[in-house]
Amino acid sequence: DIAIEWASQEGWNPGNHDADCYHTADSNGFLIGLLDNEPIATISAIKYSDSFGFIGFYIVKPEYRGKGYGIQIWNAGLKYLVGLNVGLDGVVGQQENYKKSGFKLAYRNIRYEGLGGGEDPEDSGVAELSSIPFDTIEAYDQAFFPVSRPQFTKSWISQPECHALGIINNDTLAGYGVIRKCRNGYKIGPLLADSPEQAESLFLALKSRATSSDPIFLDVPEVNQAAIALAEKYNMYVSFETARMYTGDFPALPLNRLFGVASFEIG
């Protein structure tokens, strides 16, 4: 909860129920730095498997920055993930520092901001994700992440204050997406689909779950030009970006079908 609150103060706009979902990914993966029992630093180091981990929530309280505390908790996080291929979505200004720890730039993720509302598209094949067996959802989701993470996925799609929708094509799941309530407005993520047209149908259905005065956010891999075109088509503008980096080989993910990232904090 401290990490979520600090992330909010940094302007990262976490979801209202992110902490519970993130905790299911790795209950041991959240570290806090204490100075005389005062929390002054956080980091998440999620060990998804014996081959892949993800770093996030790397925050030092402003008044303690520049004093060497950050590197201590950074090193503790990396020690927990030693021997793994580690990913992160880092702020652009820290890229050079991450490179010193062995991270390599894969691509940028771009956060787009717009407004909700609009109509739910008819006859698009969009259905409530709860009507689809979880095994089907998990099997579809596995292609989009380096390793399987069913506990997190199950928690993410069923969290409070969210809508989770799938799209069916010829009785087969062809994509799904989630929109969740955040400190400011709503975030759509993940947004996964077999085609740009199906991604657009899901996006419009999710967008319609918010009001026309609600800010909405979509985090897209810059290498997916169709995702960028979708955001721009609906008058969304760039408000933030991160550097997706890895210490090992870049995972072979179908980025052309990944229209929205689930989370910058844990991948």
XYZ file of N, CA and C in Angstrom:
801
model
N 0.820 -1.209 0.000
C 0.000 0.000 0.000
C 0.859 1.266 0.000
N 1.995 1.212 0.699
C 2.908 2.357 0.705
C 3.439 2.606 -0.707
N 3.840 1.544 -1.384
C 4.365 1.687 -2.743
C 3.310 2.279 -3.674
N 2.074 1.822 -3.550
C 0.987 2.351 -4.377
C 0.777 3.835 -4.098
N 0.798 4.217 -2.832
C 0.589 5.625 -2.469
C 1.723 6.487 -3.006
N 2.947 6.017 -2.873
C 4.076 6.786 -3.390
C 4.016 6.875 -4.913
N 3.593 5.806 -5.562
C 3.457 5.833 -7.023
C 2.434 6.884 -7.440
N 1.383 7.012 -6.656
C 0.377 8.035 -6.931
C 0.981 9.431 -6.802
N 1.792 9.628 -5.777
C 2.429 10.929 -5.575
C 3.413 11.259 -6.694
N 3.981 10.218 -7.322
C 4.890 10.422 -8.452
C 4.140 10.726 -9.752
N 2.810 10.636 -9.714
C 2.007 10.891 -10.907
C 1.813 9.672 -11.787
N 2.075 8.471 -11.245
C 1.962 7.245 -12.041
C 0.531 6.723 -12.119
N -0.357 7.291 -11.307
C -1.788 6.990 -11.391
C -2.105 5.497 -11.287
N -1.779 4.881 -10.151
C -2.077 3.451 -10.001
C -3.573 3.183 -9.899
N -3.952 1.924 -10.147
C -5.339 1.513 -9.986
C -5.707 1.391 -8.519
N -6.992 1.551 -8.229
C -7.450 1.520 -6.840
C -7.200 0.182 -6.159
N -7.115 -0.885 -6.934
C -6.964 -2.220 -6.349
C -5.702 -2.915 -6.856
N -4.742 -2.135 -7.330
C -3.508 -2.713 -7.852
C -2.748 -3.511 -6.797
N -2.712 -3.012 -5.564
C -1.880 -3.649 -4.538
C -2.259 -5.109 -4.344
N -3.553 -5.393 -4.236
C -3.995 -6.768 -4.018
C -3.631 -7.650 -5.210
N -3.822 -7.122 -6.424
C -3.505 -7.900 -7.622
C -2.007 -8.164 -7.721
N -1.208 -7.142 -7.498
C 0.241 -7.290 -7.604
C 0.774 -8.281 -6.575
N 0.174 -8.260 -5.387
C 0.641 -9.140 -4.310
C 0.485 -10.608 -4.692
N -0.540 -10.922 -5.502
C -0.741 -12.319 -5.901
C 0.359 -12.798 -6.844
N 1.031 -11.871 -7.523
C 2.072 -12.278 -8.476
C 3.283 -12.855 -7.752
N 3.650 -12.254 -6.606
C 4.775 -12.756 -5.812
C 4.736 -12.045 -4.469
N 4.231 -12.738 -3.468
C 4.046 -12.092 -2.161
C 5.369 -11.728 -1.494
N 6.481 -12.302 -1.966
C 7.799 -11.988 -1.398
C 8.541 -10.912 -2.183
N 7.913 -10.424 -3.251
C 8.645 -9.587 -4.192
C 8.562 -8.093 -3.963
N 8.079 -7.683 -2.790
C 7.944 -6.255 -2.516
C 8.839 -5.892 -1.340
N 9.830 -5.049 -1.613
C 10.829 -4.701 -0.617
C 10.654 -3.249 -0.192
N 10.963 -2.998 1.069
C 10.868 -1.629 1.586
C 12.142 -1.314 2.347
N 12.660 -0.123 2.139
C 13.868 0.312 2.833
C 13.503 1.145 4.044
N 14.028 0.787 5.178
C 13.729 1.492 6.423
C 14.973 2.205 6.943
N 14.794 3.424 7.405
C 15.856 4.181 8.075
C 15.320 4.587 9.440
N 15.884 4.001 10.481
C 15.354 4.216 11.835
C 13.851 3.924 11.879
N 13.480 2.822 11.228
C 12.093 2.335 11.166
C 11.166 3.218 10.332
N 11.708 4.203 9.664
C 10.883 5.025 8.750
C 11.014 4.465 7.331
N 9.897 4.160 6.654
C 9.973 3.734 5.255
C 10.477 4.881 4.385
N 11.576 4.648 3.663
C 12.111 5.713 2.801
C 12.317 5.258 1.362
N 12.160 3.956 1.067
C 12.388 3.478 -0.296
C 11.582 2.204 -0.533
N 11.161 2.011 -1.771
C 10.452 0.792 -2.160
C 10.988 0.279 -3.485
N 10.788 -1.001 -3.723
C 11.016 -1.596 -5.034
C 10.205 -2.890 -5.088
N 9.706 -3.234 -6.267
C 9.117 -4.559 -6.463
C 10.053 -5.352 -7.358
N 10.243 -6.608 -6.986
C 11.089 -7.524 -7.742
C 10.305 -8.829 -7.842
N 9.499 -8.930 -8.880
C 8.547 -10.034 -8.997
C 9.225 -11.220 -9.680
N 9.293 -12.322 -8.943
C 9.880 -13.551 -9.483
C 8.730 -14.399 -10.037
N 8.509 -14.272 -11.352
C 7.406 -15.003 -11.974
C 7.719 -16.485 -12.145
N 8.985 -16.806 -12.317
C 9.396 -18.190 -12.526
C 10.889 -18.276 -12.236
N 11.478 -19.428 -12.506
C 12.921 -19.548 -12.309
C 13.709 -18.998 -13.490
N 12.993 -18.328 -14.422
C 13.687 -17.764 -15.582
C 13.376 -16.291 -15.829
N 12.298 -15.759 -15.243
C 11.899 -14.382 -15.576
C 11.395 -13.630 -14.354
N 11.828 -12.362 -14.245
C 11.365 -11.474 -13.185
C 11.136 -10.076 -13.731
N 10.538 -9.222 -12.912
C 10.210 -7.863 -13.353
C 10.393 -6.898 -12.194
N 11.047 -5.772 -12.475
C 11.330 -4.725 -11.489
C 10.356 -3.563 -11.660
N 9.872 -3.028 -10.547
C 9.008 -1.849 -10.590
C 8.999 -1.138 -9.243
N 8.166 -0.117 -9.140
C 7.991 0.630 -7.884
C 9.320 1.073 -7.276
N 10.288 1.408 -8.128
C 11.588 1.851 -7.624
C 11.462 3.331 -7.260
N 11.201 3.573 -5.980
C 10.909 4.928 -5.506
C 11.672 5.191 -4.208
N 12.289 6.344 -4.115
C 12.874 6.830 -2.865
C 12.123 8.107 -2.476
N 11.760 8.229 -1.215
C 11.087 9.458 -0.772
C 11.939 10.666 -1.168
N 11.305 11.707 -1.678
C 12.070 12.836 -2.232
C 13.147 13.392 -1.322
N 12.868 13.490 -0.035
C 13.852 14.116 0.865
C 15.060 13.224 1.128
N 15.011 11.962 0.687
C 16.144 11.050 0.908
C 16.872 10.697 -0.389
N 16.523 11.362 -1.474
C 17.165 11.083 -2.755
C 18.568 11.674 -2.800
N 19.421 11.024 -3.589
C 20.787 11.497 -3.738
C 21.701 11.174 -2.576
N 21.266 10.266 -1.709
C 22.062 9.932 -0.521
C 22.552 8.483 -0.529
N 22.327 7.785 -1.649
C 22.817 6.415 -1.747
C 21.861 5.347 -1.249
N 20.655 5.742 -0.822
C 19.702 4.744 -0.332
C 19.046 3.979 -1.481
N 18.799 4.685 -2.575
C 18.140 4.045 -3.707
C 18.925 2.863 -4.245
N 20.228 3.026 -4.406
C 21.039 1.955 -4.980
C 21.053 0.735 -4.067
N 20.890 0.952 -2.759
C 20.871 -0.183 -1.836
C 19.638 -1.056 -2.052
N 18.477 -0.423 -2.189
C 17.274 -1.235 -2.392
C 17.229 -1.781 -3.822
N 17.795 -1.032 -4.763
C 17.922 -1.521 -6.147
C 18.742 -2.812 -6.172
N 19.869 -2.795 -5.512
C 20.723 -3.986 -5.482
C 20.044 -5.154 -4.771
N 19.262 -4.851 -3.744
C 18.534 -5.911 -3.040
C 17.492 -6.556 -3.953
N 16.817 -5.722 -4.764
C 15.838 -6.257 -5.707
C 16.488 -7.140 -6.753
N 17.624 -6.681 -7.303
C 18.320 -7.471 -8.318
C 18.889 -8.759 -7.720
N 19.317 -8.705 -6.460
C 19.834 -9.912 -5.814
C 18.748 -10.970 -5.704
N 17.519 -10.548 -5.410
C 16.387 -11.483 -5.315
C 16.115 -12.155 -6.660
N 16.421 -11.442 -7.757
C 16.143 -11.955 -9.102
C 17.409 -12.440 -9.809
N 18.475 -12.686 -9.073
C 19.745 -13.051 -9.695
C 19.589 -14.318 -10.540
N 20.199 -14.291 -11.716
C 20.150 -15.433 -12.614
C 18.959 -15.454 -13.541
N 18.025 -14.520 -13.373
C 16.830 -14.456 -14.212
C 17.001 -13.403 -15.304
N 16.235 -13.547 -16.380
C 16.051 -12.447 -17.316
C 15.067 -11.488 -16.662
N 15.478 -10.239 -16.467
C 14.669 -9.270 -15.721
C 14.216 -8.159 -16.661
N 12.941 -7.829 -16.594
C 12.390 -6.729 -17.372
C 12.004 -5.570 -16.479
N 11.849 -4.399 -17.087
C 11.311 -3.235 -16.383
C 10.763 -2.237 -17.389
N 9.873 -1.392 -16.907
C 9.410 -0.217 -17.648
C 9.905 0.987 -16.886
N 11.057 1.506 -17.285
C 11.685 2.580 -16.544
C 11.367 3.944 -17.108
N 11.406 4.958 -16.242
C 11.262 6.323 -16.743
C 12.462 6.618 -17.645
N 12.220 7.377 -18.666
C 13.235 7.594 -19.697
C 14.515 8.187 -19.119
N 14.369 9.072 -18.127
C 15.532 9.738 -17.554
C 16.493 8.810 -16.825
N 16.030 7.600 -16.499
C 16.871 6.653 -15.765
C 17.485 5.587 -16.680
N 17.247 5.682 -17.993
C 17.719 4.638 -18.907
C 19.213 4.369 -18.771
N 20.001 5.423 -18.712
C 21.456 5.231 -18.662
C 21.872 4.511 -17.387
N 21.193 4.818 -16.280
C 21.495 4.119 -15.032
C 21.124 2.647 -15.114
N 20.002 2.360 -15.754
C 19.592 0.965 -15.899
C 20.584 0.199 -16.780
N 21.103 0.865 -17.787
C 22.083 0.212 -18.660
C 23.320 -0.205 -17.871
N 23.683 0.581 -16.862
C 24.851 0.243 -16.042
C 24.626 -1.060 -15.264
N 23.350 -1.411 -15.049
C 23.027 -2.657 -14.353
C 22.753 -3.799 -15.333
N 23.049 -3.568 -16.610
C 22.919 -4.637 -17.590
C 21.625 -4.669 -18.366
N 20.773 -3.647 -18.204
C 19.515 -3.614 -18.947
C 19.735 -3.046 -20.353
N 18.997 -3.596 -21.324
C 19.083 -3.149 -22.715
C 17.703 -2.706 -23.182
N 17.664 -1.616 -23.949
C 16.393 -1.076 -24.427
C 15.795 -1.972 -25.500
N 14.544 -2.387 -25.291
C 13.820 -3.180 -26.291
C 12.945 -2.264 -27.157
N 12.156 -1.407 -26.504
C 11.289 -0.455 -27.219
C 10.690 0.478 -26.178
N 9.997 1.492 -26.628
C 9.311 2.406 -25.720
C 7.838 2.004 -25.600
N 7.278 2.207 -24.423
C 5.830 2.145 -24.233
C 5.324 3.571 -24.074
N 4.255 3.872 -24.780
C 3.722 5.230 -24.811
C 2.354 5.257 -24.125
N 2.192 6.138 -23.146
C 0.890 6.303 -22.486
C 0.078 7.371 -23.208
N -1.113 6.969 -23.657
C -2.044 7.893 -24.287
C -3.184 8.206 -23.323
N -3.618 9.445 -23.337
C -4.713 9.895 -22.478
C -5.837 10.455 -23.336
N -7.064 10.129 -22.966
C -8.234 10.655 -23.672
C -9.416 10.689 -22.727
N -10.608 10.587 -23.294
C -11.831 10.606 -22.499
C -12.663 9.366 -22.794
N -13.409 8.930 -21.774
C -14.266 7.764 -21.926
C -15.563 8.100 -22.628
N -16.546 7.212 -22.433
C -17.850 7.415 -23.049
C -17.949 6.773 -24.414
N -18.986 7.127 -25.123
C -19.230 6.549 -26.443
C -20.139 5.332 -26.357
N -20.430 4.766 -27.521
C -21.344 3.650 -27.610
C -20.601 2.320 -27.609
N -21.237 1.331 -27.008
C -20.740 -0.042 -27.064
C -21.066 -0.591 -28.451
N -20.071 -1.006 -29.243
C -20.356 -1.454 -30.610
C -21.253 -2.688 -30.631
N -22.218 -2.700 -31.568
C -23.141 -3.825 -31.678
C -22.583 -4.897 -32.611
N -23.016 -6.134 -32.359
C -22.673 -7.264 -33.242
C -21.169 -7.375 -33.488
N -20.383 -7.087 -32.440
C -18.925 -7.115 -32.591
C -18.303 -8.389 -32.027
N -19.131 -9.196 -31.373
C -18.602 -10.398 -30.735
C -18.066 -10.166 -29.346
N -18.206 -8.942 -28.824
C -17.716 -8.638 -27.474
C -18.637 -9.263 -26.442
N -18.047 -9.908 -25.438
C -18.808 -10.577 -24.386
C -18.135 -10.341 -23.046
N -18.904 -10.491 -21.979
C -18.322 -10.404 -20.646
C -17.293 -11.519 -20.478
N -16.123 -11.169 -19.981
C -15.064 -12.167 -19.851
C -15.459 -13.250 -18.839
N -16.303 -12.899 -17.901
C -16.750 -13.869 -16.891
C -17.547 -15.013 -17.498
N -18.035 -14.834 -18.719
C -18.788 -15.899 -19.390
C -17.883 -16.890 -20.109
N -16.579 -16.632 -20.084
C -15.606 -17.457 -20.795
C -14.797 -18.254 -19.770
N -14.596 -19.552 -19.974
C -13.825 -20.342 -19.007
C -12.432 -19.760 -18.789
N -11.986 -19.762 -17.521
C -10.687 -19.163 -17.231
C -9.557 -19.872 -17.959
N -9.644 -21.179 -18.125
C -8.595 -21.911 -18.841
C -8.412 -21.370 -20.256
N -9.515 -20.971 -20.866
C -9.463 -20.393 -22.219
C -8.758 -19.041 -22.189
N -9.080 -18.229 -21.190
C -8.461 -16.903 -21.044
C -6.966 -17.053 -20.786
N -6.616 -17.943 -19.872
C -5.211 -18.143 -19.519
C -4.413 -18.647 -20.713
N -4.997 -19.559 -21.486
C -4.298 -20.076 -22.664
C -4.045 -18.957 -23.672
N -5.013 -18.056 -23.831
C -4.831 -16.929 -24.757
C -3.777 -15.969 -24.234
N -3.825 -15.705 -22.937
C -2.940 -14.715 -22.320
C -1.478 -15.138 -22.361
N -1.211 -16.430 -22.333
C 0.160 -16.925 -22.196
C 1.085 -16.429 -23.296
N 0.547 -16.201 -24.494
C 1.392 -15.752 -25.604
C 1.970 -14.363 -25.368
N 1.331 -13.572 -24.490
C 1.666 -12.160 -24.364
C 2.601 -11.853 -23.198
N 3.057 -12.892 -22.500
C 3.968 -12.674 -21.384
C 5.016 -13.782 -21.427
N 6.238 -13.492 -20.993
C 7.304 -14.490 -21.143
C 7.042 -15.818 -20.446
N 6.283 -15.782 -19.340
C 5.972 -17.011 -18.604
C 4.509 -16.964 -18.175
N 3.971 -18.107 -17.801
C 2.591 -18.186 -17.338
C 2.441 -17.525 -15.972
N 1.328 -16.799 -15.778
C 1.074 -16.160 -14.466
C -0.431 -16.197 -14.158
N -0.993 -17.393 -14.010
C -2.445 -17.513 -13.861
C -3.007 -16.832 -12.618
N -2.254 -16.839 -11.489
C -2.791 -16.230 -10.264
C -3.010 -14.736 -10.458
N -2.006 -14.085 -11.087
C -2.153 -12.653 -11.335
C -3.300 -12.392 -12.307
N -3.353 -13.142 -13.398
C -4.388 -12.918 -14.412
C -5.777 -13.068 -13.816
N -5.965 -14.117 -13.016
C -7.283 -14.350 -12.403
C -7.652 -13.185 -11.489
N -6.699 -12.701 -10.710
C -6.950 -11.573 -9.819
C -7.244 -10.300 -10.601
N -6.494 -10.081 -11.674
C -6.599 -8.842 -12.459
C -7.969 -8.701 -13.123
N -8.453 -9.793 -13.708
C -9.703 -9.705 -14.485
C -10.944 -9.719 -13.595
N -10.765 -9.987 -12.298
C -11.914 -10.047 -11.393
C -11.825 -9.025 -10.266
N -10.926 -8.058 -10.377
C -10.772 -7.056 -9.320
C -12.000 -6.158 -9.238
N -12.255 -5.552 -8.072
C -13.365 -4.602 -7.959
C -13.143 -3.399 -8.877
N -14.236 -2.714 -9.196
C -14.212 -1.486 -10.010
C -13.512 -1.700 -11.354
N -13.766 -2.841 -11.964
C -13.209 -3.076 -13.302
C -14.262 -3.727 -14.176
N -14.062 -3.635 -15.475
C -14.848 -4.381 -16.459
C -13.859 -5.171 -17.305
N -14.133 -6.449 -17.473
C -13.277 -7.317 -18.268
C -14.121 -7.924 -19.389
N -13.675 -7.711 -20.616
C -14.436 -8.136 -21.784
C -13.571 -8.966 -22.716
N -14.191 -9.929 -23.386
C -13.509 -10.705 -24.406
C -14.190 -10.508 -25.742
N -13.546 -10.952 -26.799
C -14.160 -10.903 -28.119
C -14.076 -12.299 -28.735
N -15.226 -12.770 -29.239
C -15.347 -14.135 -29.747
C -15.449 -14.097 -31.266
N -14.645 -14.940 -31.911
C -14.687 -15.067 -33.365
C -14.708 -16.564 -33.705
N -15.798 -17.004 -34.351
C -15.951 -18.427 -34.691
C -15.783 -19.314 -33.457
N -16.468 -18.923 -32.390
C -16.462 -19.673 -31.124
C -15.085 -19.750 -30.468
N -14.181 -18.868 -30.866
C -12.823 -18.859 -30.327
C -12.518 -17.487 -29.740
N -11.833 -17.473 -28.584
C -11.426 -16.197 -27.999
C -10.373 -15.545 -28.888
N -10.662 -14.320 -29.339
C -9.770 -13.615 -30.256
C -9.197 -12.346 -29.641
N -9.401 -12.190 -28.338
C -8.842 -11.026 -27.651
C -9.589 -10.756 -26.360
N -8.955 -9.980 -25.478
C -9.665 -9.533 -24.282
C -9.026 -8.251 -23.766
N -9.786 -7.562 -22.921
C -9.297 -6.313 -22.354
C -9.940 -6.040 -21.011
N -9.282 -5.181 -20.232
C -9.753 -4.804 -18.896
C -9.663 -3.287 -18.761
N -10.685 -2.693 -18.179
C -10.634 -1.284 -17.793
C -10.844 -1.223 -16.288
N -9.954 -0.511 -15.574
C -10.032 -0.481 -14.116
C -9.988 0.958 -13.611
N -10.629 1.172 -12.478
C -10.669 2.491 -11.856
C -9.312 2.807 -11.244
N -8.822 4.002 -11.515
C -7.532 4.460 -10.999
C -7.726 5.708 -10.146
N -6.638 6.187 -9.561
C -6.732 7.406 -8.759
C -7.315 8.550 -9.592
N -6.953 8.555 -10.873
C -7.483 9.553 -11.809
C -8.054 8.817 -13.017
N -9.360 8.761 -13.114
C -9.986 8.138 -14.267
C -9.812 6.628 -14.312
N -9.602 6.108 -15.527
C -9.537 4.661 -15.758
C -8.373 4.333 -16.681
N -7.789 3.150 -16.470
C -6.786 2.628 -17.394
C -7.344 1.398 -18.096
N -7.076 1.324 -19.390
C -7.390 0.132 -20.173
C -6.105 -0.681 -20.309
N -6.122 -1.898 -19.819
C -4.943 -2.739 -19.923
C -5.132 -4.038 -19.147
N -4.807 -5.178 -19.731
C -4.271 -5.257 -21.073
C -5.361 -5.044 -22.127
N -4.922 -4.830 -23.348
C -5.804 -4.835 -24.506
C -5.115 -5.711 -25.547
N -5.626 -6.922 -25.719
C -5.002 -7.938 -26.569
C -6.014 -8.379 -27.619
N -5.584 -8.485 -28.861
C -6.524 -8.880 -29.911
C -5.774 -9.430 -31.117
N -6.476 -10.274 -31.858
C -5.875 -10.904 -33.037
C -5.786 -9.972 -34.236
N -6.556 -8.877 -34.213
C -6.526 -7.938 -35.341
C -6.797 -6.529 -34.838
N -6.402 -5.516 -35.604
C -6.698 -4.134 -35.207
C -8.198 -3.875 -35.095
N -8.998 -4.512 -35.955
C -10.448 -4.307 -35.921
C -11.038 -4.850 -34.621
N -10.565 -6.032 -34.209
C -11.058 -6.600 -32.948
C -10.577 -5.775 -31.759
N -9.353 -5.270 -31.832
C -8.847 -4.400 -30.773
C -9.713 -3.150 -30.657
N -10.115 -2.592 -31.779
C -10.947 -1.388 -31.762
C -12.317 -1.673 -31.145
N -12.907 -2.821 -31.485
C -14.206 -3.176 -30.902
C -14.099 -3.310 -29.394
N -13.058 -3.977 -28.925
C -12.846 -4.112 -27.488
C -12.603 -2.749 -26.840
N -11.770 -1.943 -27.472
C -11.452 -0.613 -26.941
C -12.724 0.220 -26.780
N -13.578 0.233 -27.797
C -14.803 1.029 -27.729
C -15.746 0.510 -26.653
N -15.829 -0.820 -26.526
C -16.691 -1.391 -25.494
C -16.175 -1.044 -24.103
N -14.869 -1.132 -23.906
C -14.287 -0.777 -22.608
C -14.432 0.718 -22.341
N -14.139 1.515 -23.347
C -14.236 2.978 -23.230
C -15.648 3.399 -22.824
N -16.664 2.680 -23.323
C -18.050 3.043 -23.038
C -18.424 2.785 -21.584
N -17.601 2.005 -20.869
C -17.863 1.736 -19.454
C -17.502 2.926 -18.580
N -16.765 3.874 -19.111
C -16.470 5.124 -18.399
C -17.383 6.216 -18.954
N -17.500 7.319 -18.227
C -18.324 8.419 -18.709
C -17.498 9.333 -19.618
N -18.195 10.197 -20.323
C -17.527 11.097 -21.271
C -16.680 12.156 -20.579
N -16.800 12.257 -19.264
C -15.960 13.214 -18.522
C -14.806 12.522 -17.795
N -14.742 11.191 -17.874
C -13.685 10.445 -17.208
C -12.431 10.373 -18.084
N -11.260 10.728 -17.553
C -10.027 10.465 -18.296
C -9.817 8.955 -18.434
N -9.331 8.520 -19.583
C -8.930 7.134 -19.776
C -7.498 7.115 -20.304
N -6.785 6.022 -20.008
C -5.379 5.897 -20.368
C -5.150 4.544 -21.017
N -4.288 4.532 -22.025
C -3.927 3.310 -22.742
C -2.427 3.333 -22.974
N -1.737 2.293 -22.495
C -0.275 2.200 -22.620
C 0.059 1.246 -23.757
N 0.652 1.762 -24.825
C 0.866 0.946 -26.023
C 2.355 0.820 -26.352
N 2.779 -0.360 -26.821
C 4.144 -0.486 -27.326
C 4.305 0.361 -28.586
N 5.327 1.183 -28.606
C 5.525 2.080 -29.749
C 5.685 1.313 -31.060
N 6.163 0.077 -30.977
C 6.386 -0.704 -32.196
C 5.090 -1.198 -32.817
N 3.960 -1.105 -32.109
C 2.673 -1.496 -32.666
C 2.001 -0.261 -33.267
N 2.232 -0.055 -34.539
C 1.714 1.142 -35.196
C 0.193 1.166 -35.245
N -0.433 -0.012 -35.310
C -1.895 -0.062 -35.325
C -2.456 0.400 -33.982
N -1.752 0.106 -32.907
C -2.189 0.551 -31.580
C -2.088 2.068 -31.464
N -1.014 2.620 -31.976
C -0.851 4.075 -31.964
C -1.945 4.728 -32.810
N -2.237 4.147 -33.962
C -3.291 4.680 -34.830
C -4.647 4.633 -34.131
N -4.892 3.567 -33.368
C -6.155 3.445 -32.637
C -6.282 4.562 -31.608
N -5.231 4.778 -30.835
C -5.274 5.838 -29.820
C -5.496 7.203 -30.468
N -4.785 7.456 -31.551
C -4.898 8.764 -32.203
C -6.259 8.948 -32.875
N -6.838 7.859 -33.369
C -8.156 7.935 -34.009
C -9.199 8.469 -33.039
N -9.042 8.138 -31.762
C -10.013 8.569 -30.760
C -9.486 9.728 -29.916
N -8.657 10.552 -30.568
C -8.213 11.847 -30.026
C -7.488 11.722 -28.687
N -6.753 10.626 -28.523
C -5.921 10.490 -27.341
C -4.564 11.131 -27.625
N -3.925 11.633 -26.588
C -2.640 12.308 -26.765
C -1.600 11.693 -25.829
N -0.337 11.842 -26.181
C 0.749 11.270 -25.397
C 0.910 12.044 -24.091
N 0.925 11.315 -22.963
C 1.085 11.987 -21.676
C 2.268 11.460 -20.874
N 2.875 10.346 -21.322
C 3.947 9.731 -20.538
C 4.575 8.651 -21.414
N 5.808 8.263 -21.103
C 6.407 7.134 -21.811
C 7.399 6.441 -20.895
N 7.653 5.175 -21.202
C 8.645 4.410 -20.462
C 9.567 3.691 -21.442
N 10.665 3.214 -20.907
C 11.607 2.409 -21.679
C 11.467 0.958 -21.220
N 10.962 0.073 -22.103
C 10.920 -1.356 -21.778
C 12.312 -1.929 -22.016
N 12.882 -2.475 -20.956
C 14.255 -2.956 -20.987
C 14.324 -4.355 -20.388
N 15.340 -5.117 -20.824
C 15.566 -6.463 -20.299
C 17.063 -6.662 -20.071
N 17.373 -7.541 -19.107
C 18.783 -7.869 -18.893
C 19.242 -8.984 -19.826
N 18.327 -9.831 -20.271
C 18.661 -10.947 -21.151
C 18.071 -10.752 -22.536
N 17.829 -11.867 -23.221
C 17.242 -11.811 -24.556
C 15.841 -11.222 -24.479
N 15.471 -10.462 -25.502
C 14.128 -9.901 -25.551
C 13.121 -11.032 -25.795
N 12.095 -11.149 -24.955
C 11.092 -12.200 -25.164
C 10.404 -12.047 -26.525
N 10.101 -13.166 -27.136
C 9.460 -13.164 -28.454
C 7.947 -13.023 -28.273
N 7.510 -11.801 -28.013
C 6.094 -11.533 -27.770
C 5.426 -11.036 -29.056
N 4.138 -11.346 -29.251
C 3.417 -10.877 -30.447
C 2.980 -9.420 -30.280
N 3.937 -8.511 -30.354
C 3.648 -7.104 -30.074
C 2.650 -6.506 -31.057
N 2.516 -7.100 -32.232
C 1.524 -6.608 -33.198
C 0.099 -6.904 -32.746
N -0.063 -7.772 -31.744
C -1.390 -8.079 -31.190
C -1.552 -7.537 -29.777
N -0.519 -6.857 -29.278
C -0.558 -6.273 -27.933
C -0.836 -4.774 -28.080
N -2.084 -4.401 -27.838
C -2.530 -3.023 -28.056
C -2.547 -2.203 -26.762
N -2.383 -2.874 -25.631
C -2.369 -2.179 -24.352
C -1.701 -3.037 -23.297
N -0.736 -2.444 -22.594
C 0.028 -3.144 -21.559
C -0.809 -3.205 -20.278
N -0.730 -4.334 -19.570
C -1.486 -4.455 -18.306
C -0.952 -3.496 -17.266
N 0.375 -3.434 -17.104
C 0.941 -2.696 -15.980
C 2.387 -2.343 -16.230
N 2.763 -1.096 -16.045
C 4.170 -0.698 -16.108
C 4.928 -1.186 -14.870
N 4.204 -1.449 -13.777
C 4.867 -1.777 -12.531
C 5.333 -3.237 -12.475
N 4.511 -4.147 -12.991
C 4.924 -5.559 -12.939
C 4.804 -6.272 -14.278
N 4.728 -5.499 -15.374
C 4.818 -6.094 -16.709
C 3.466 -6.365 -17.348
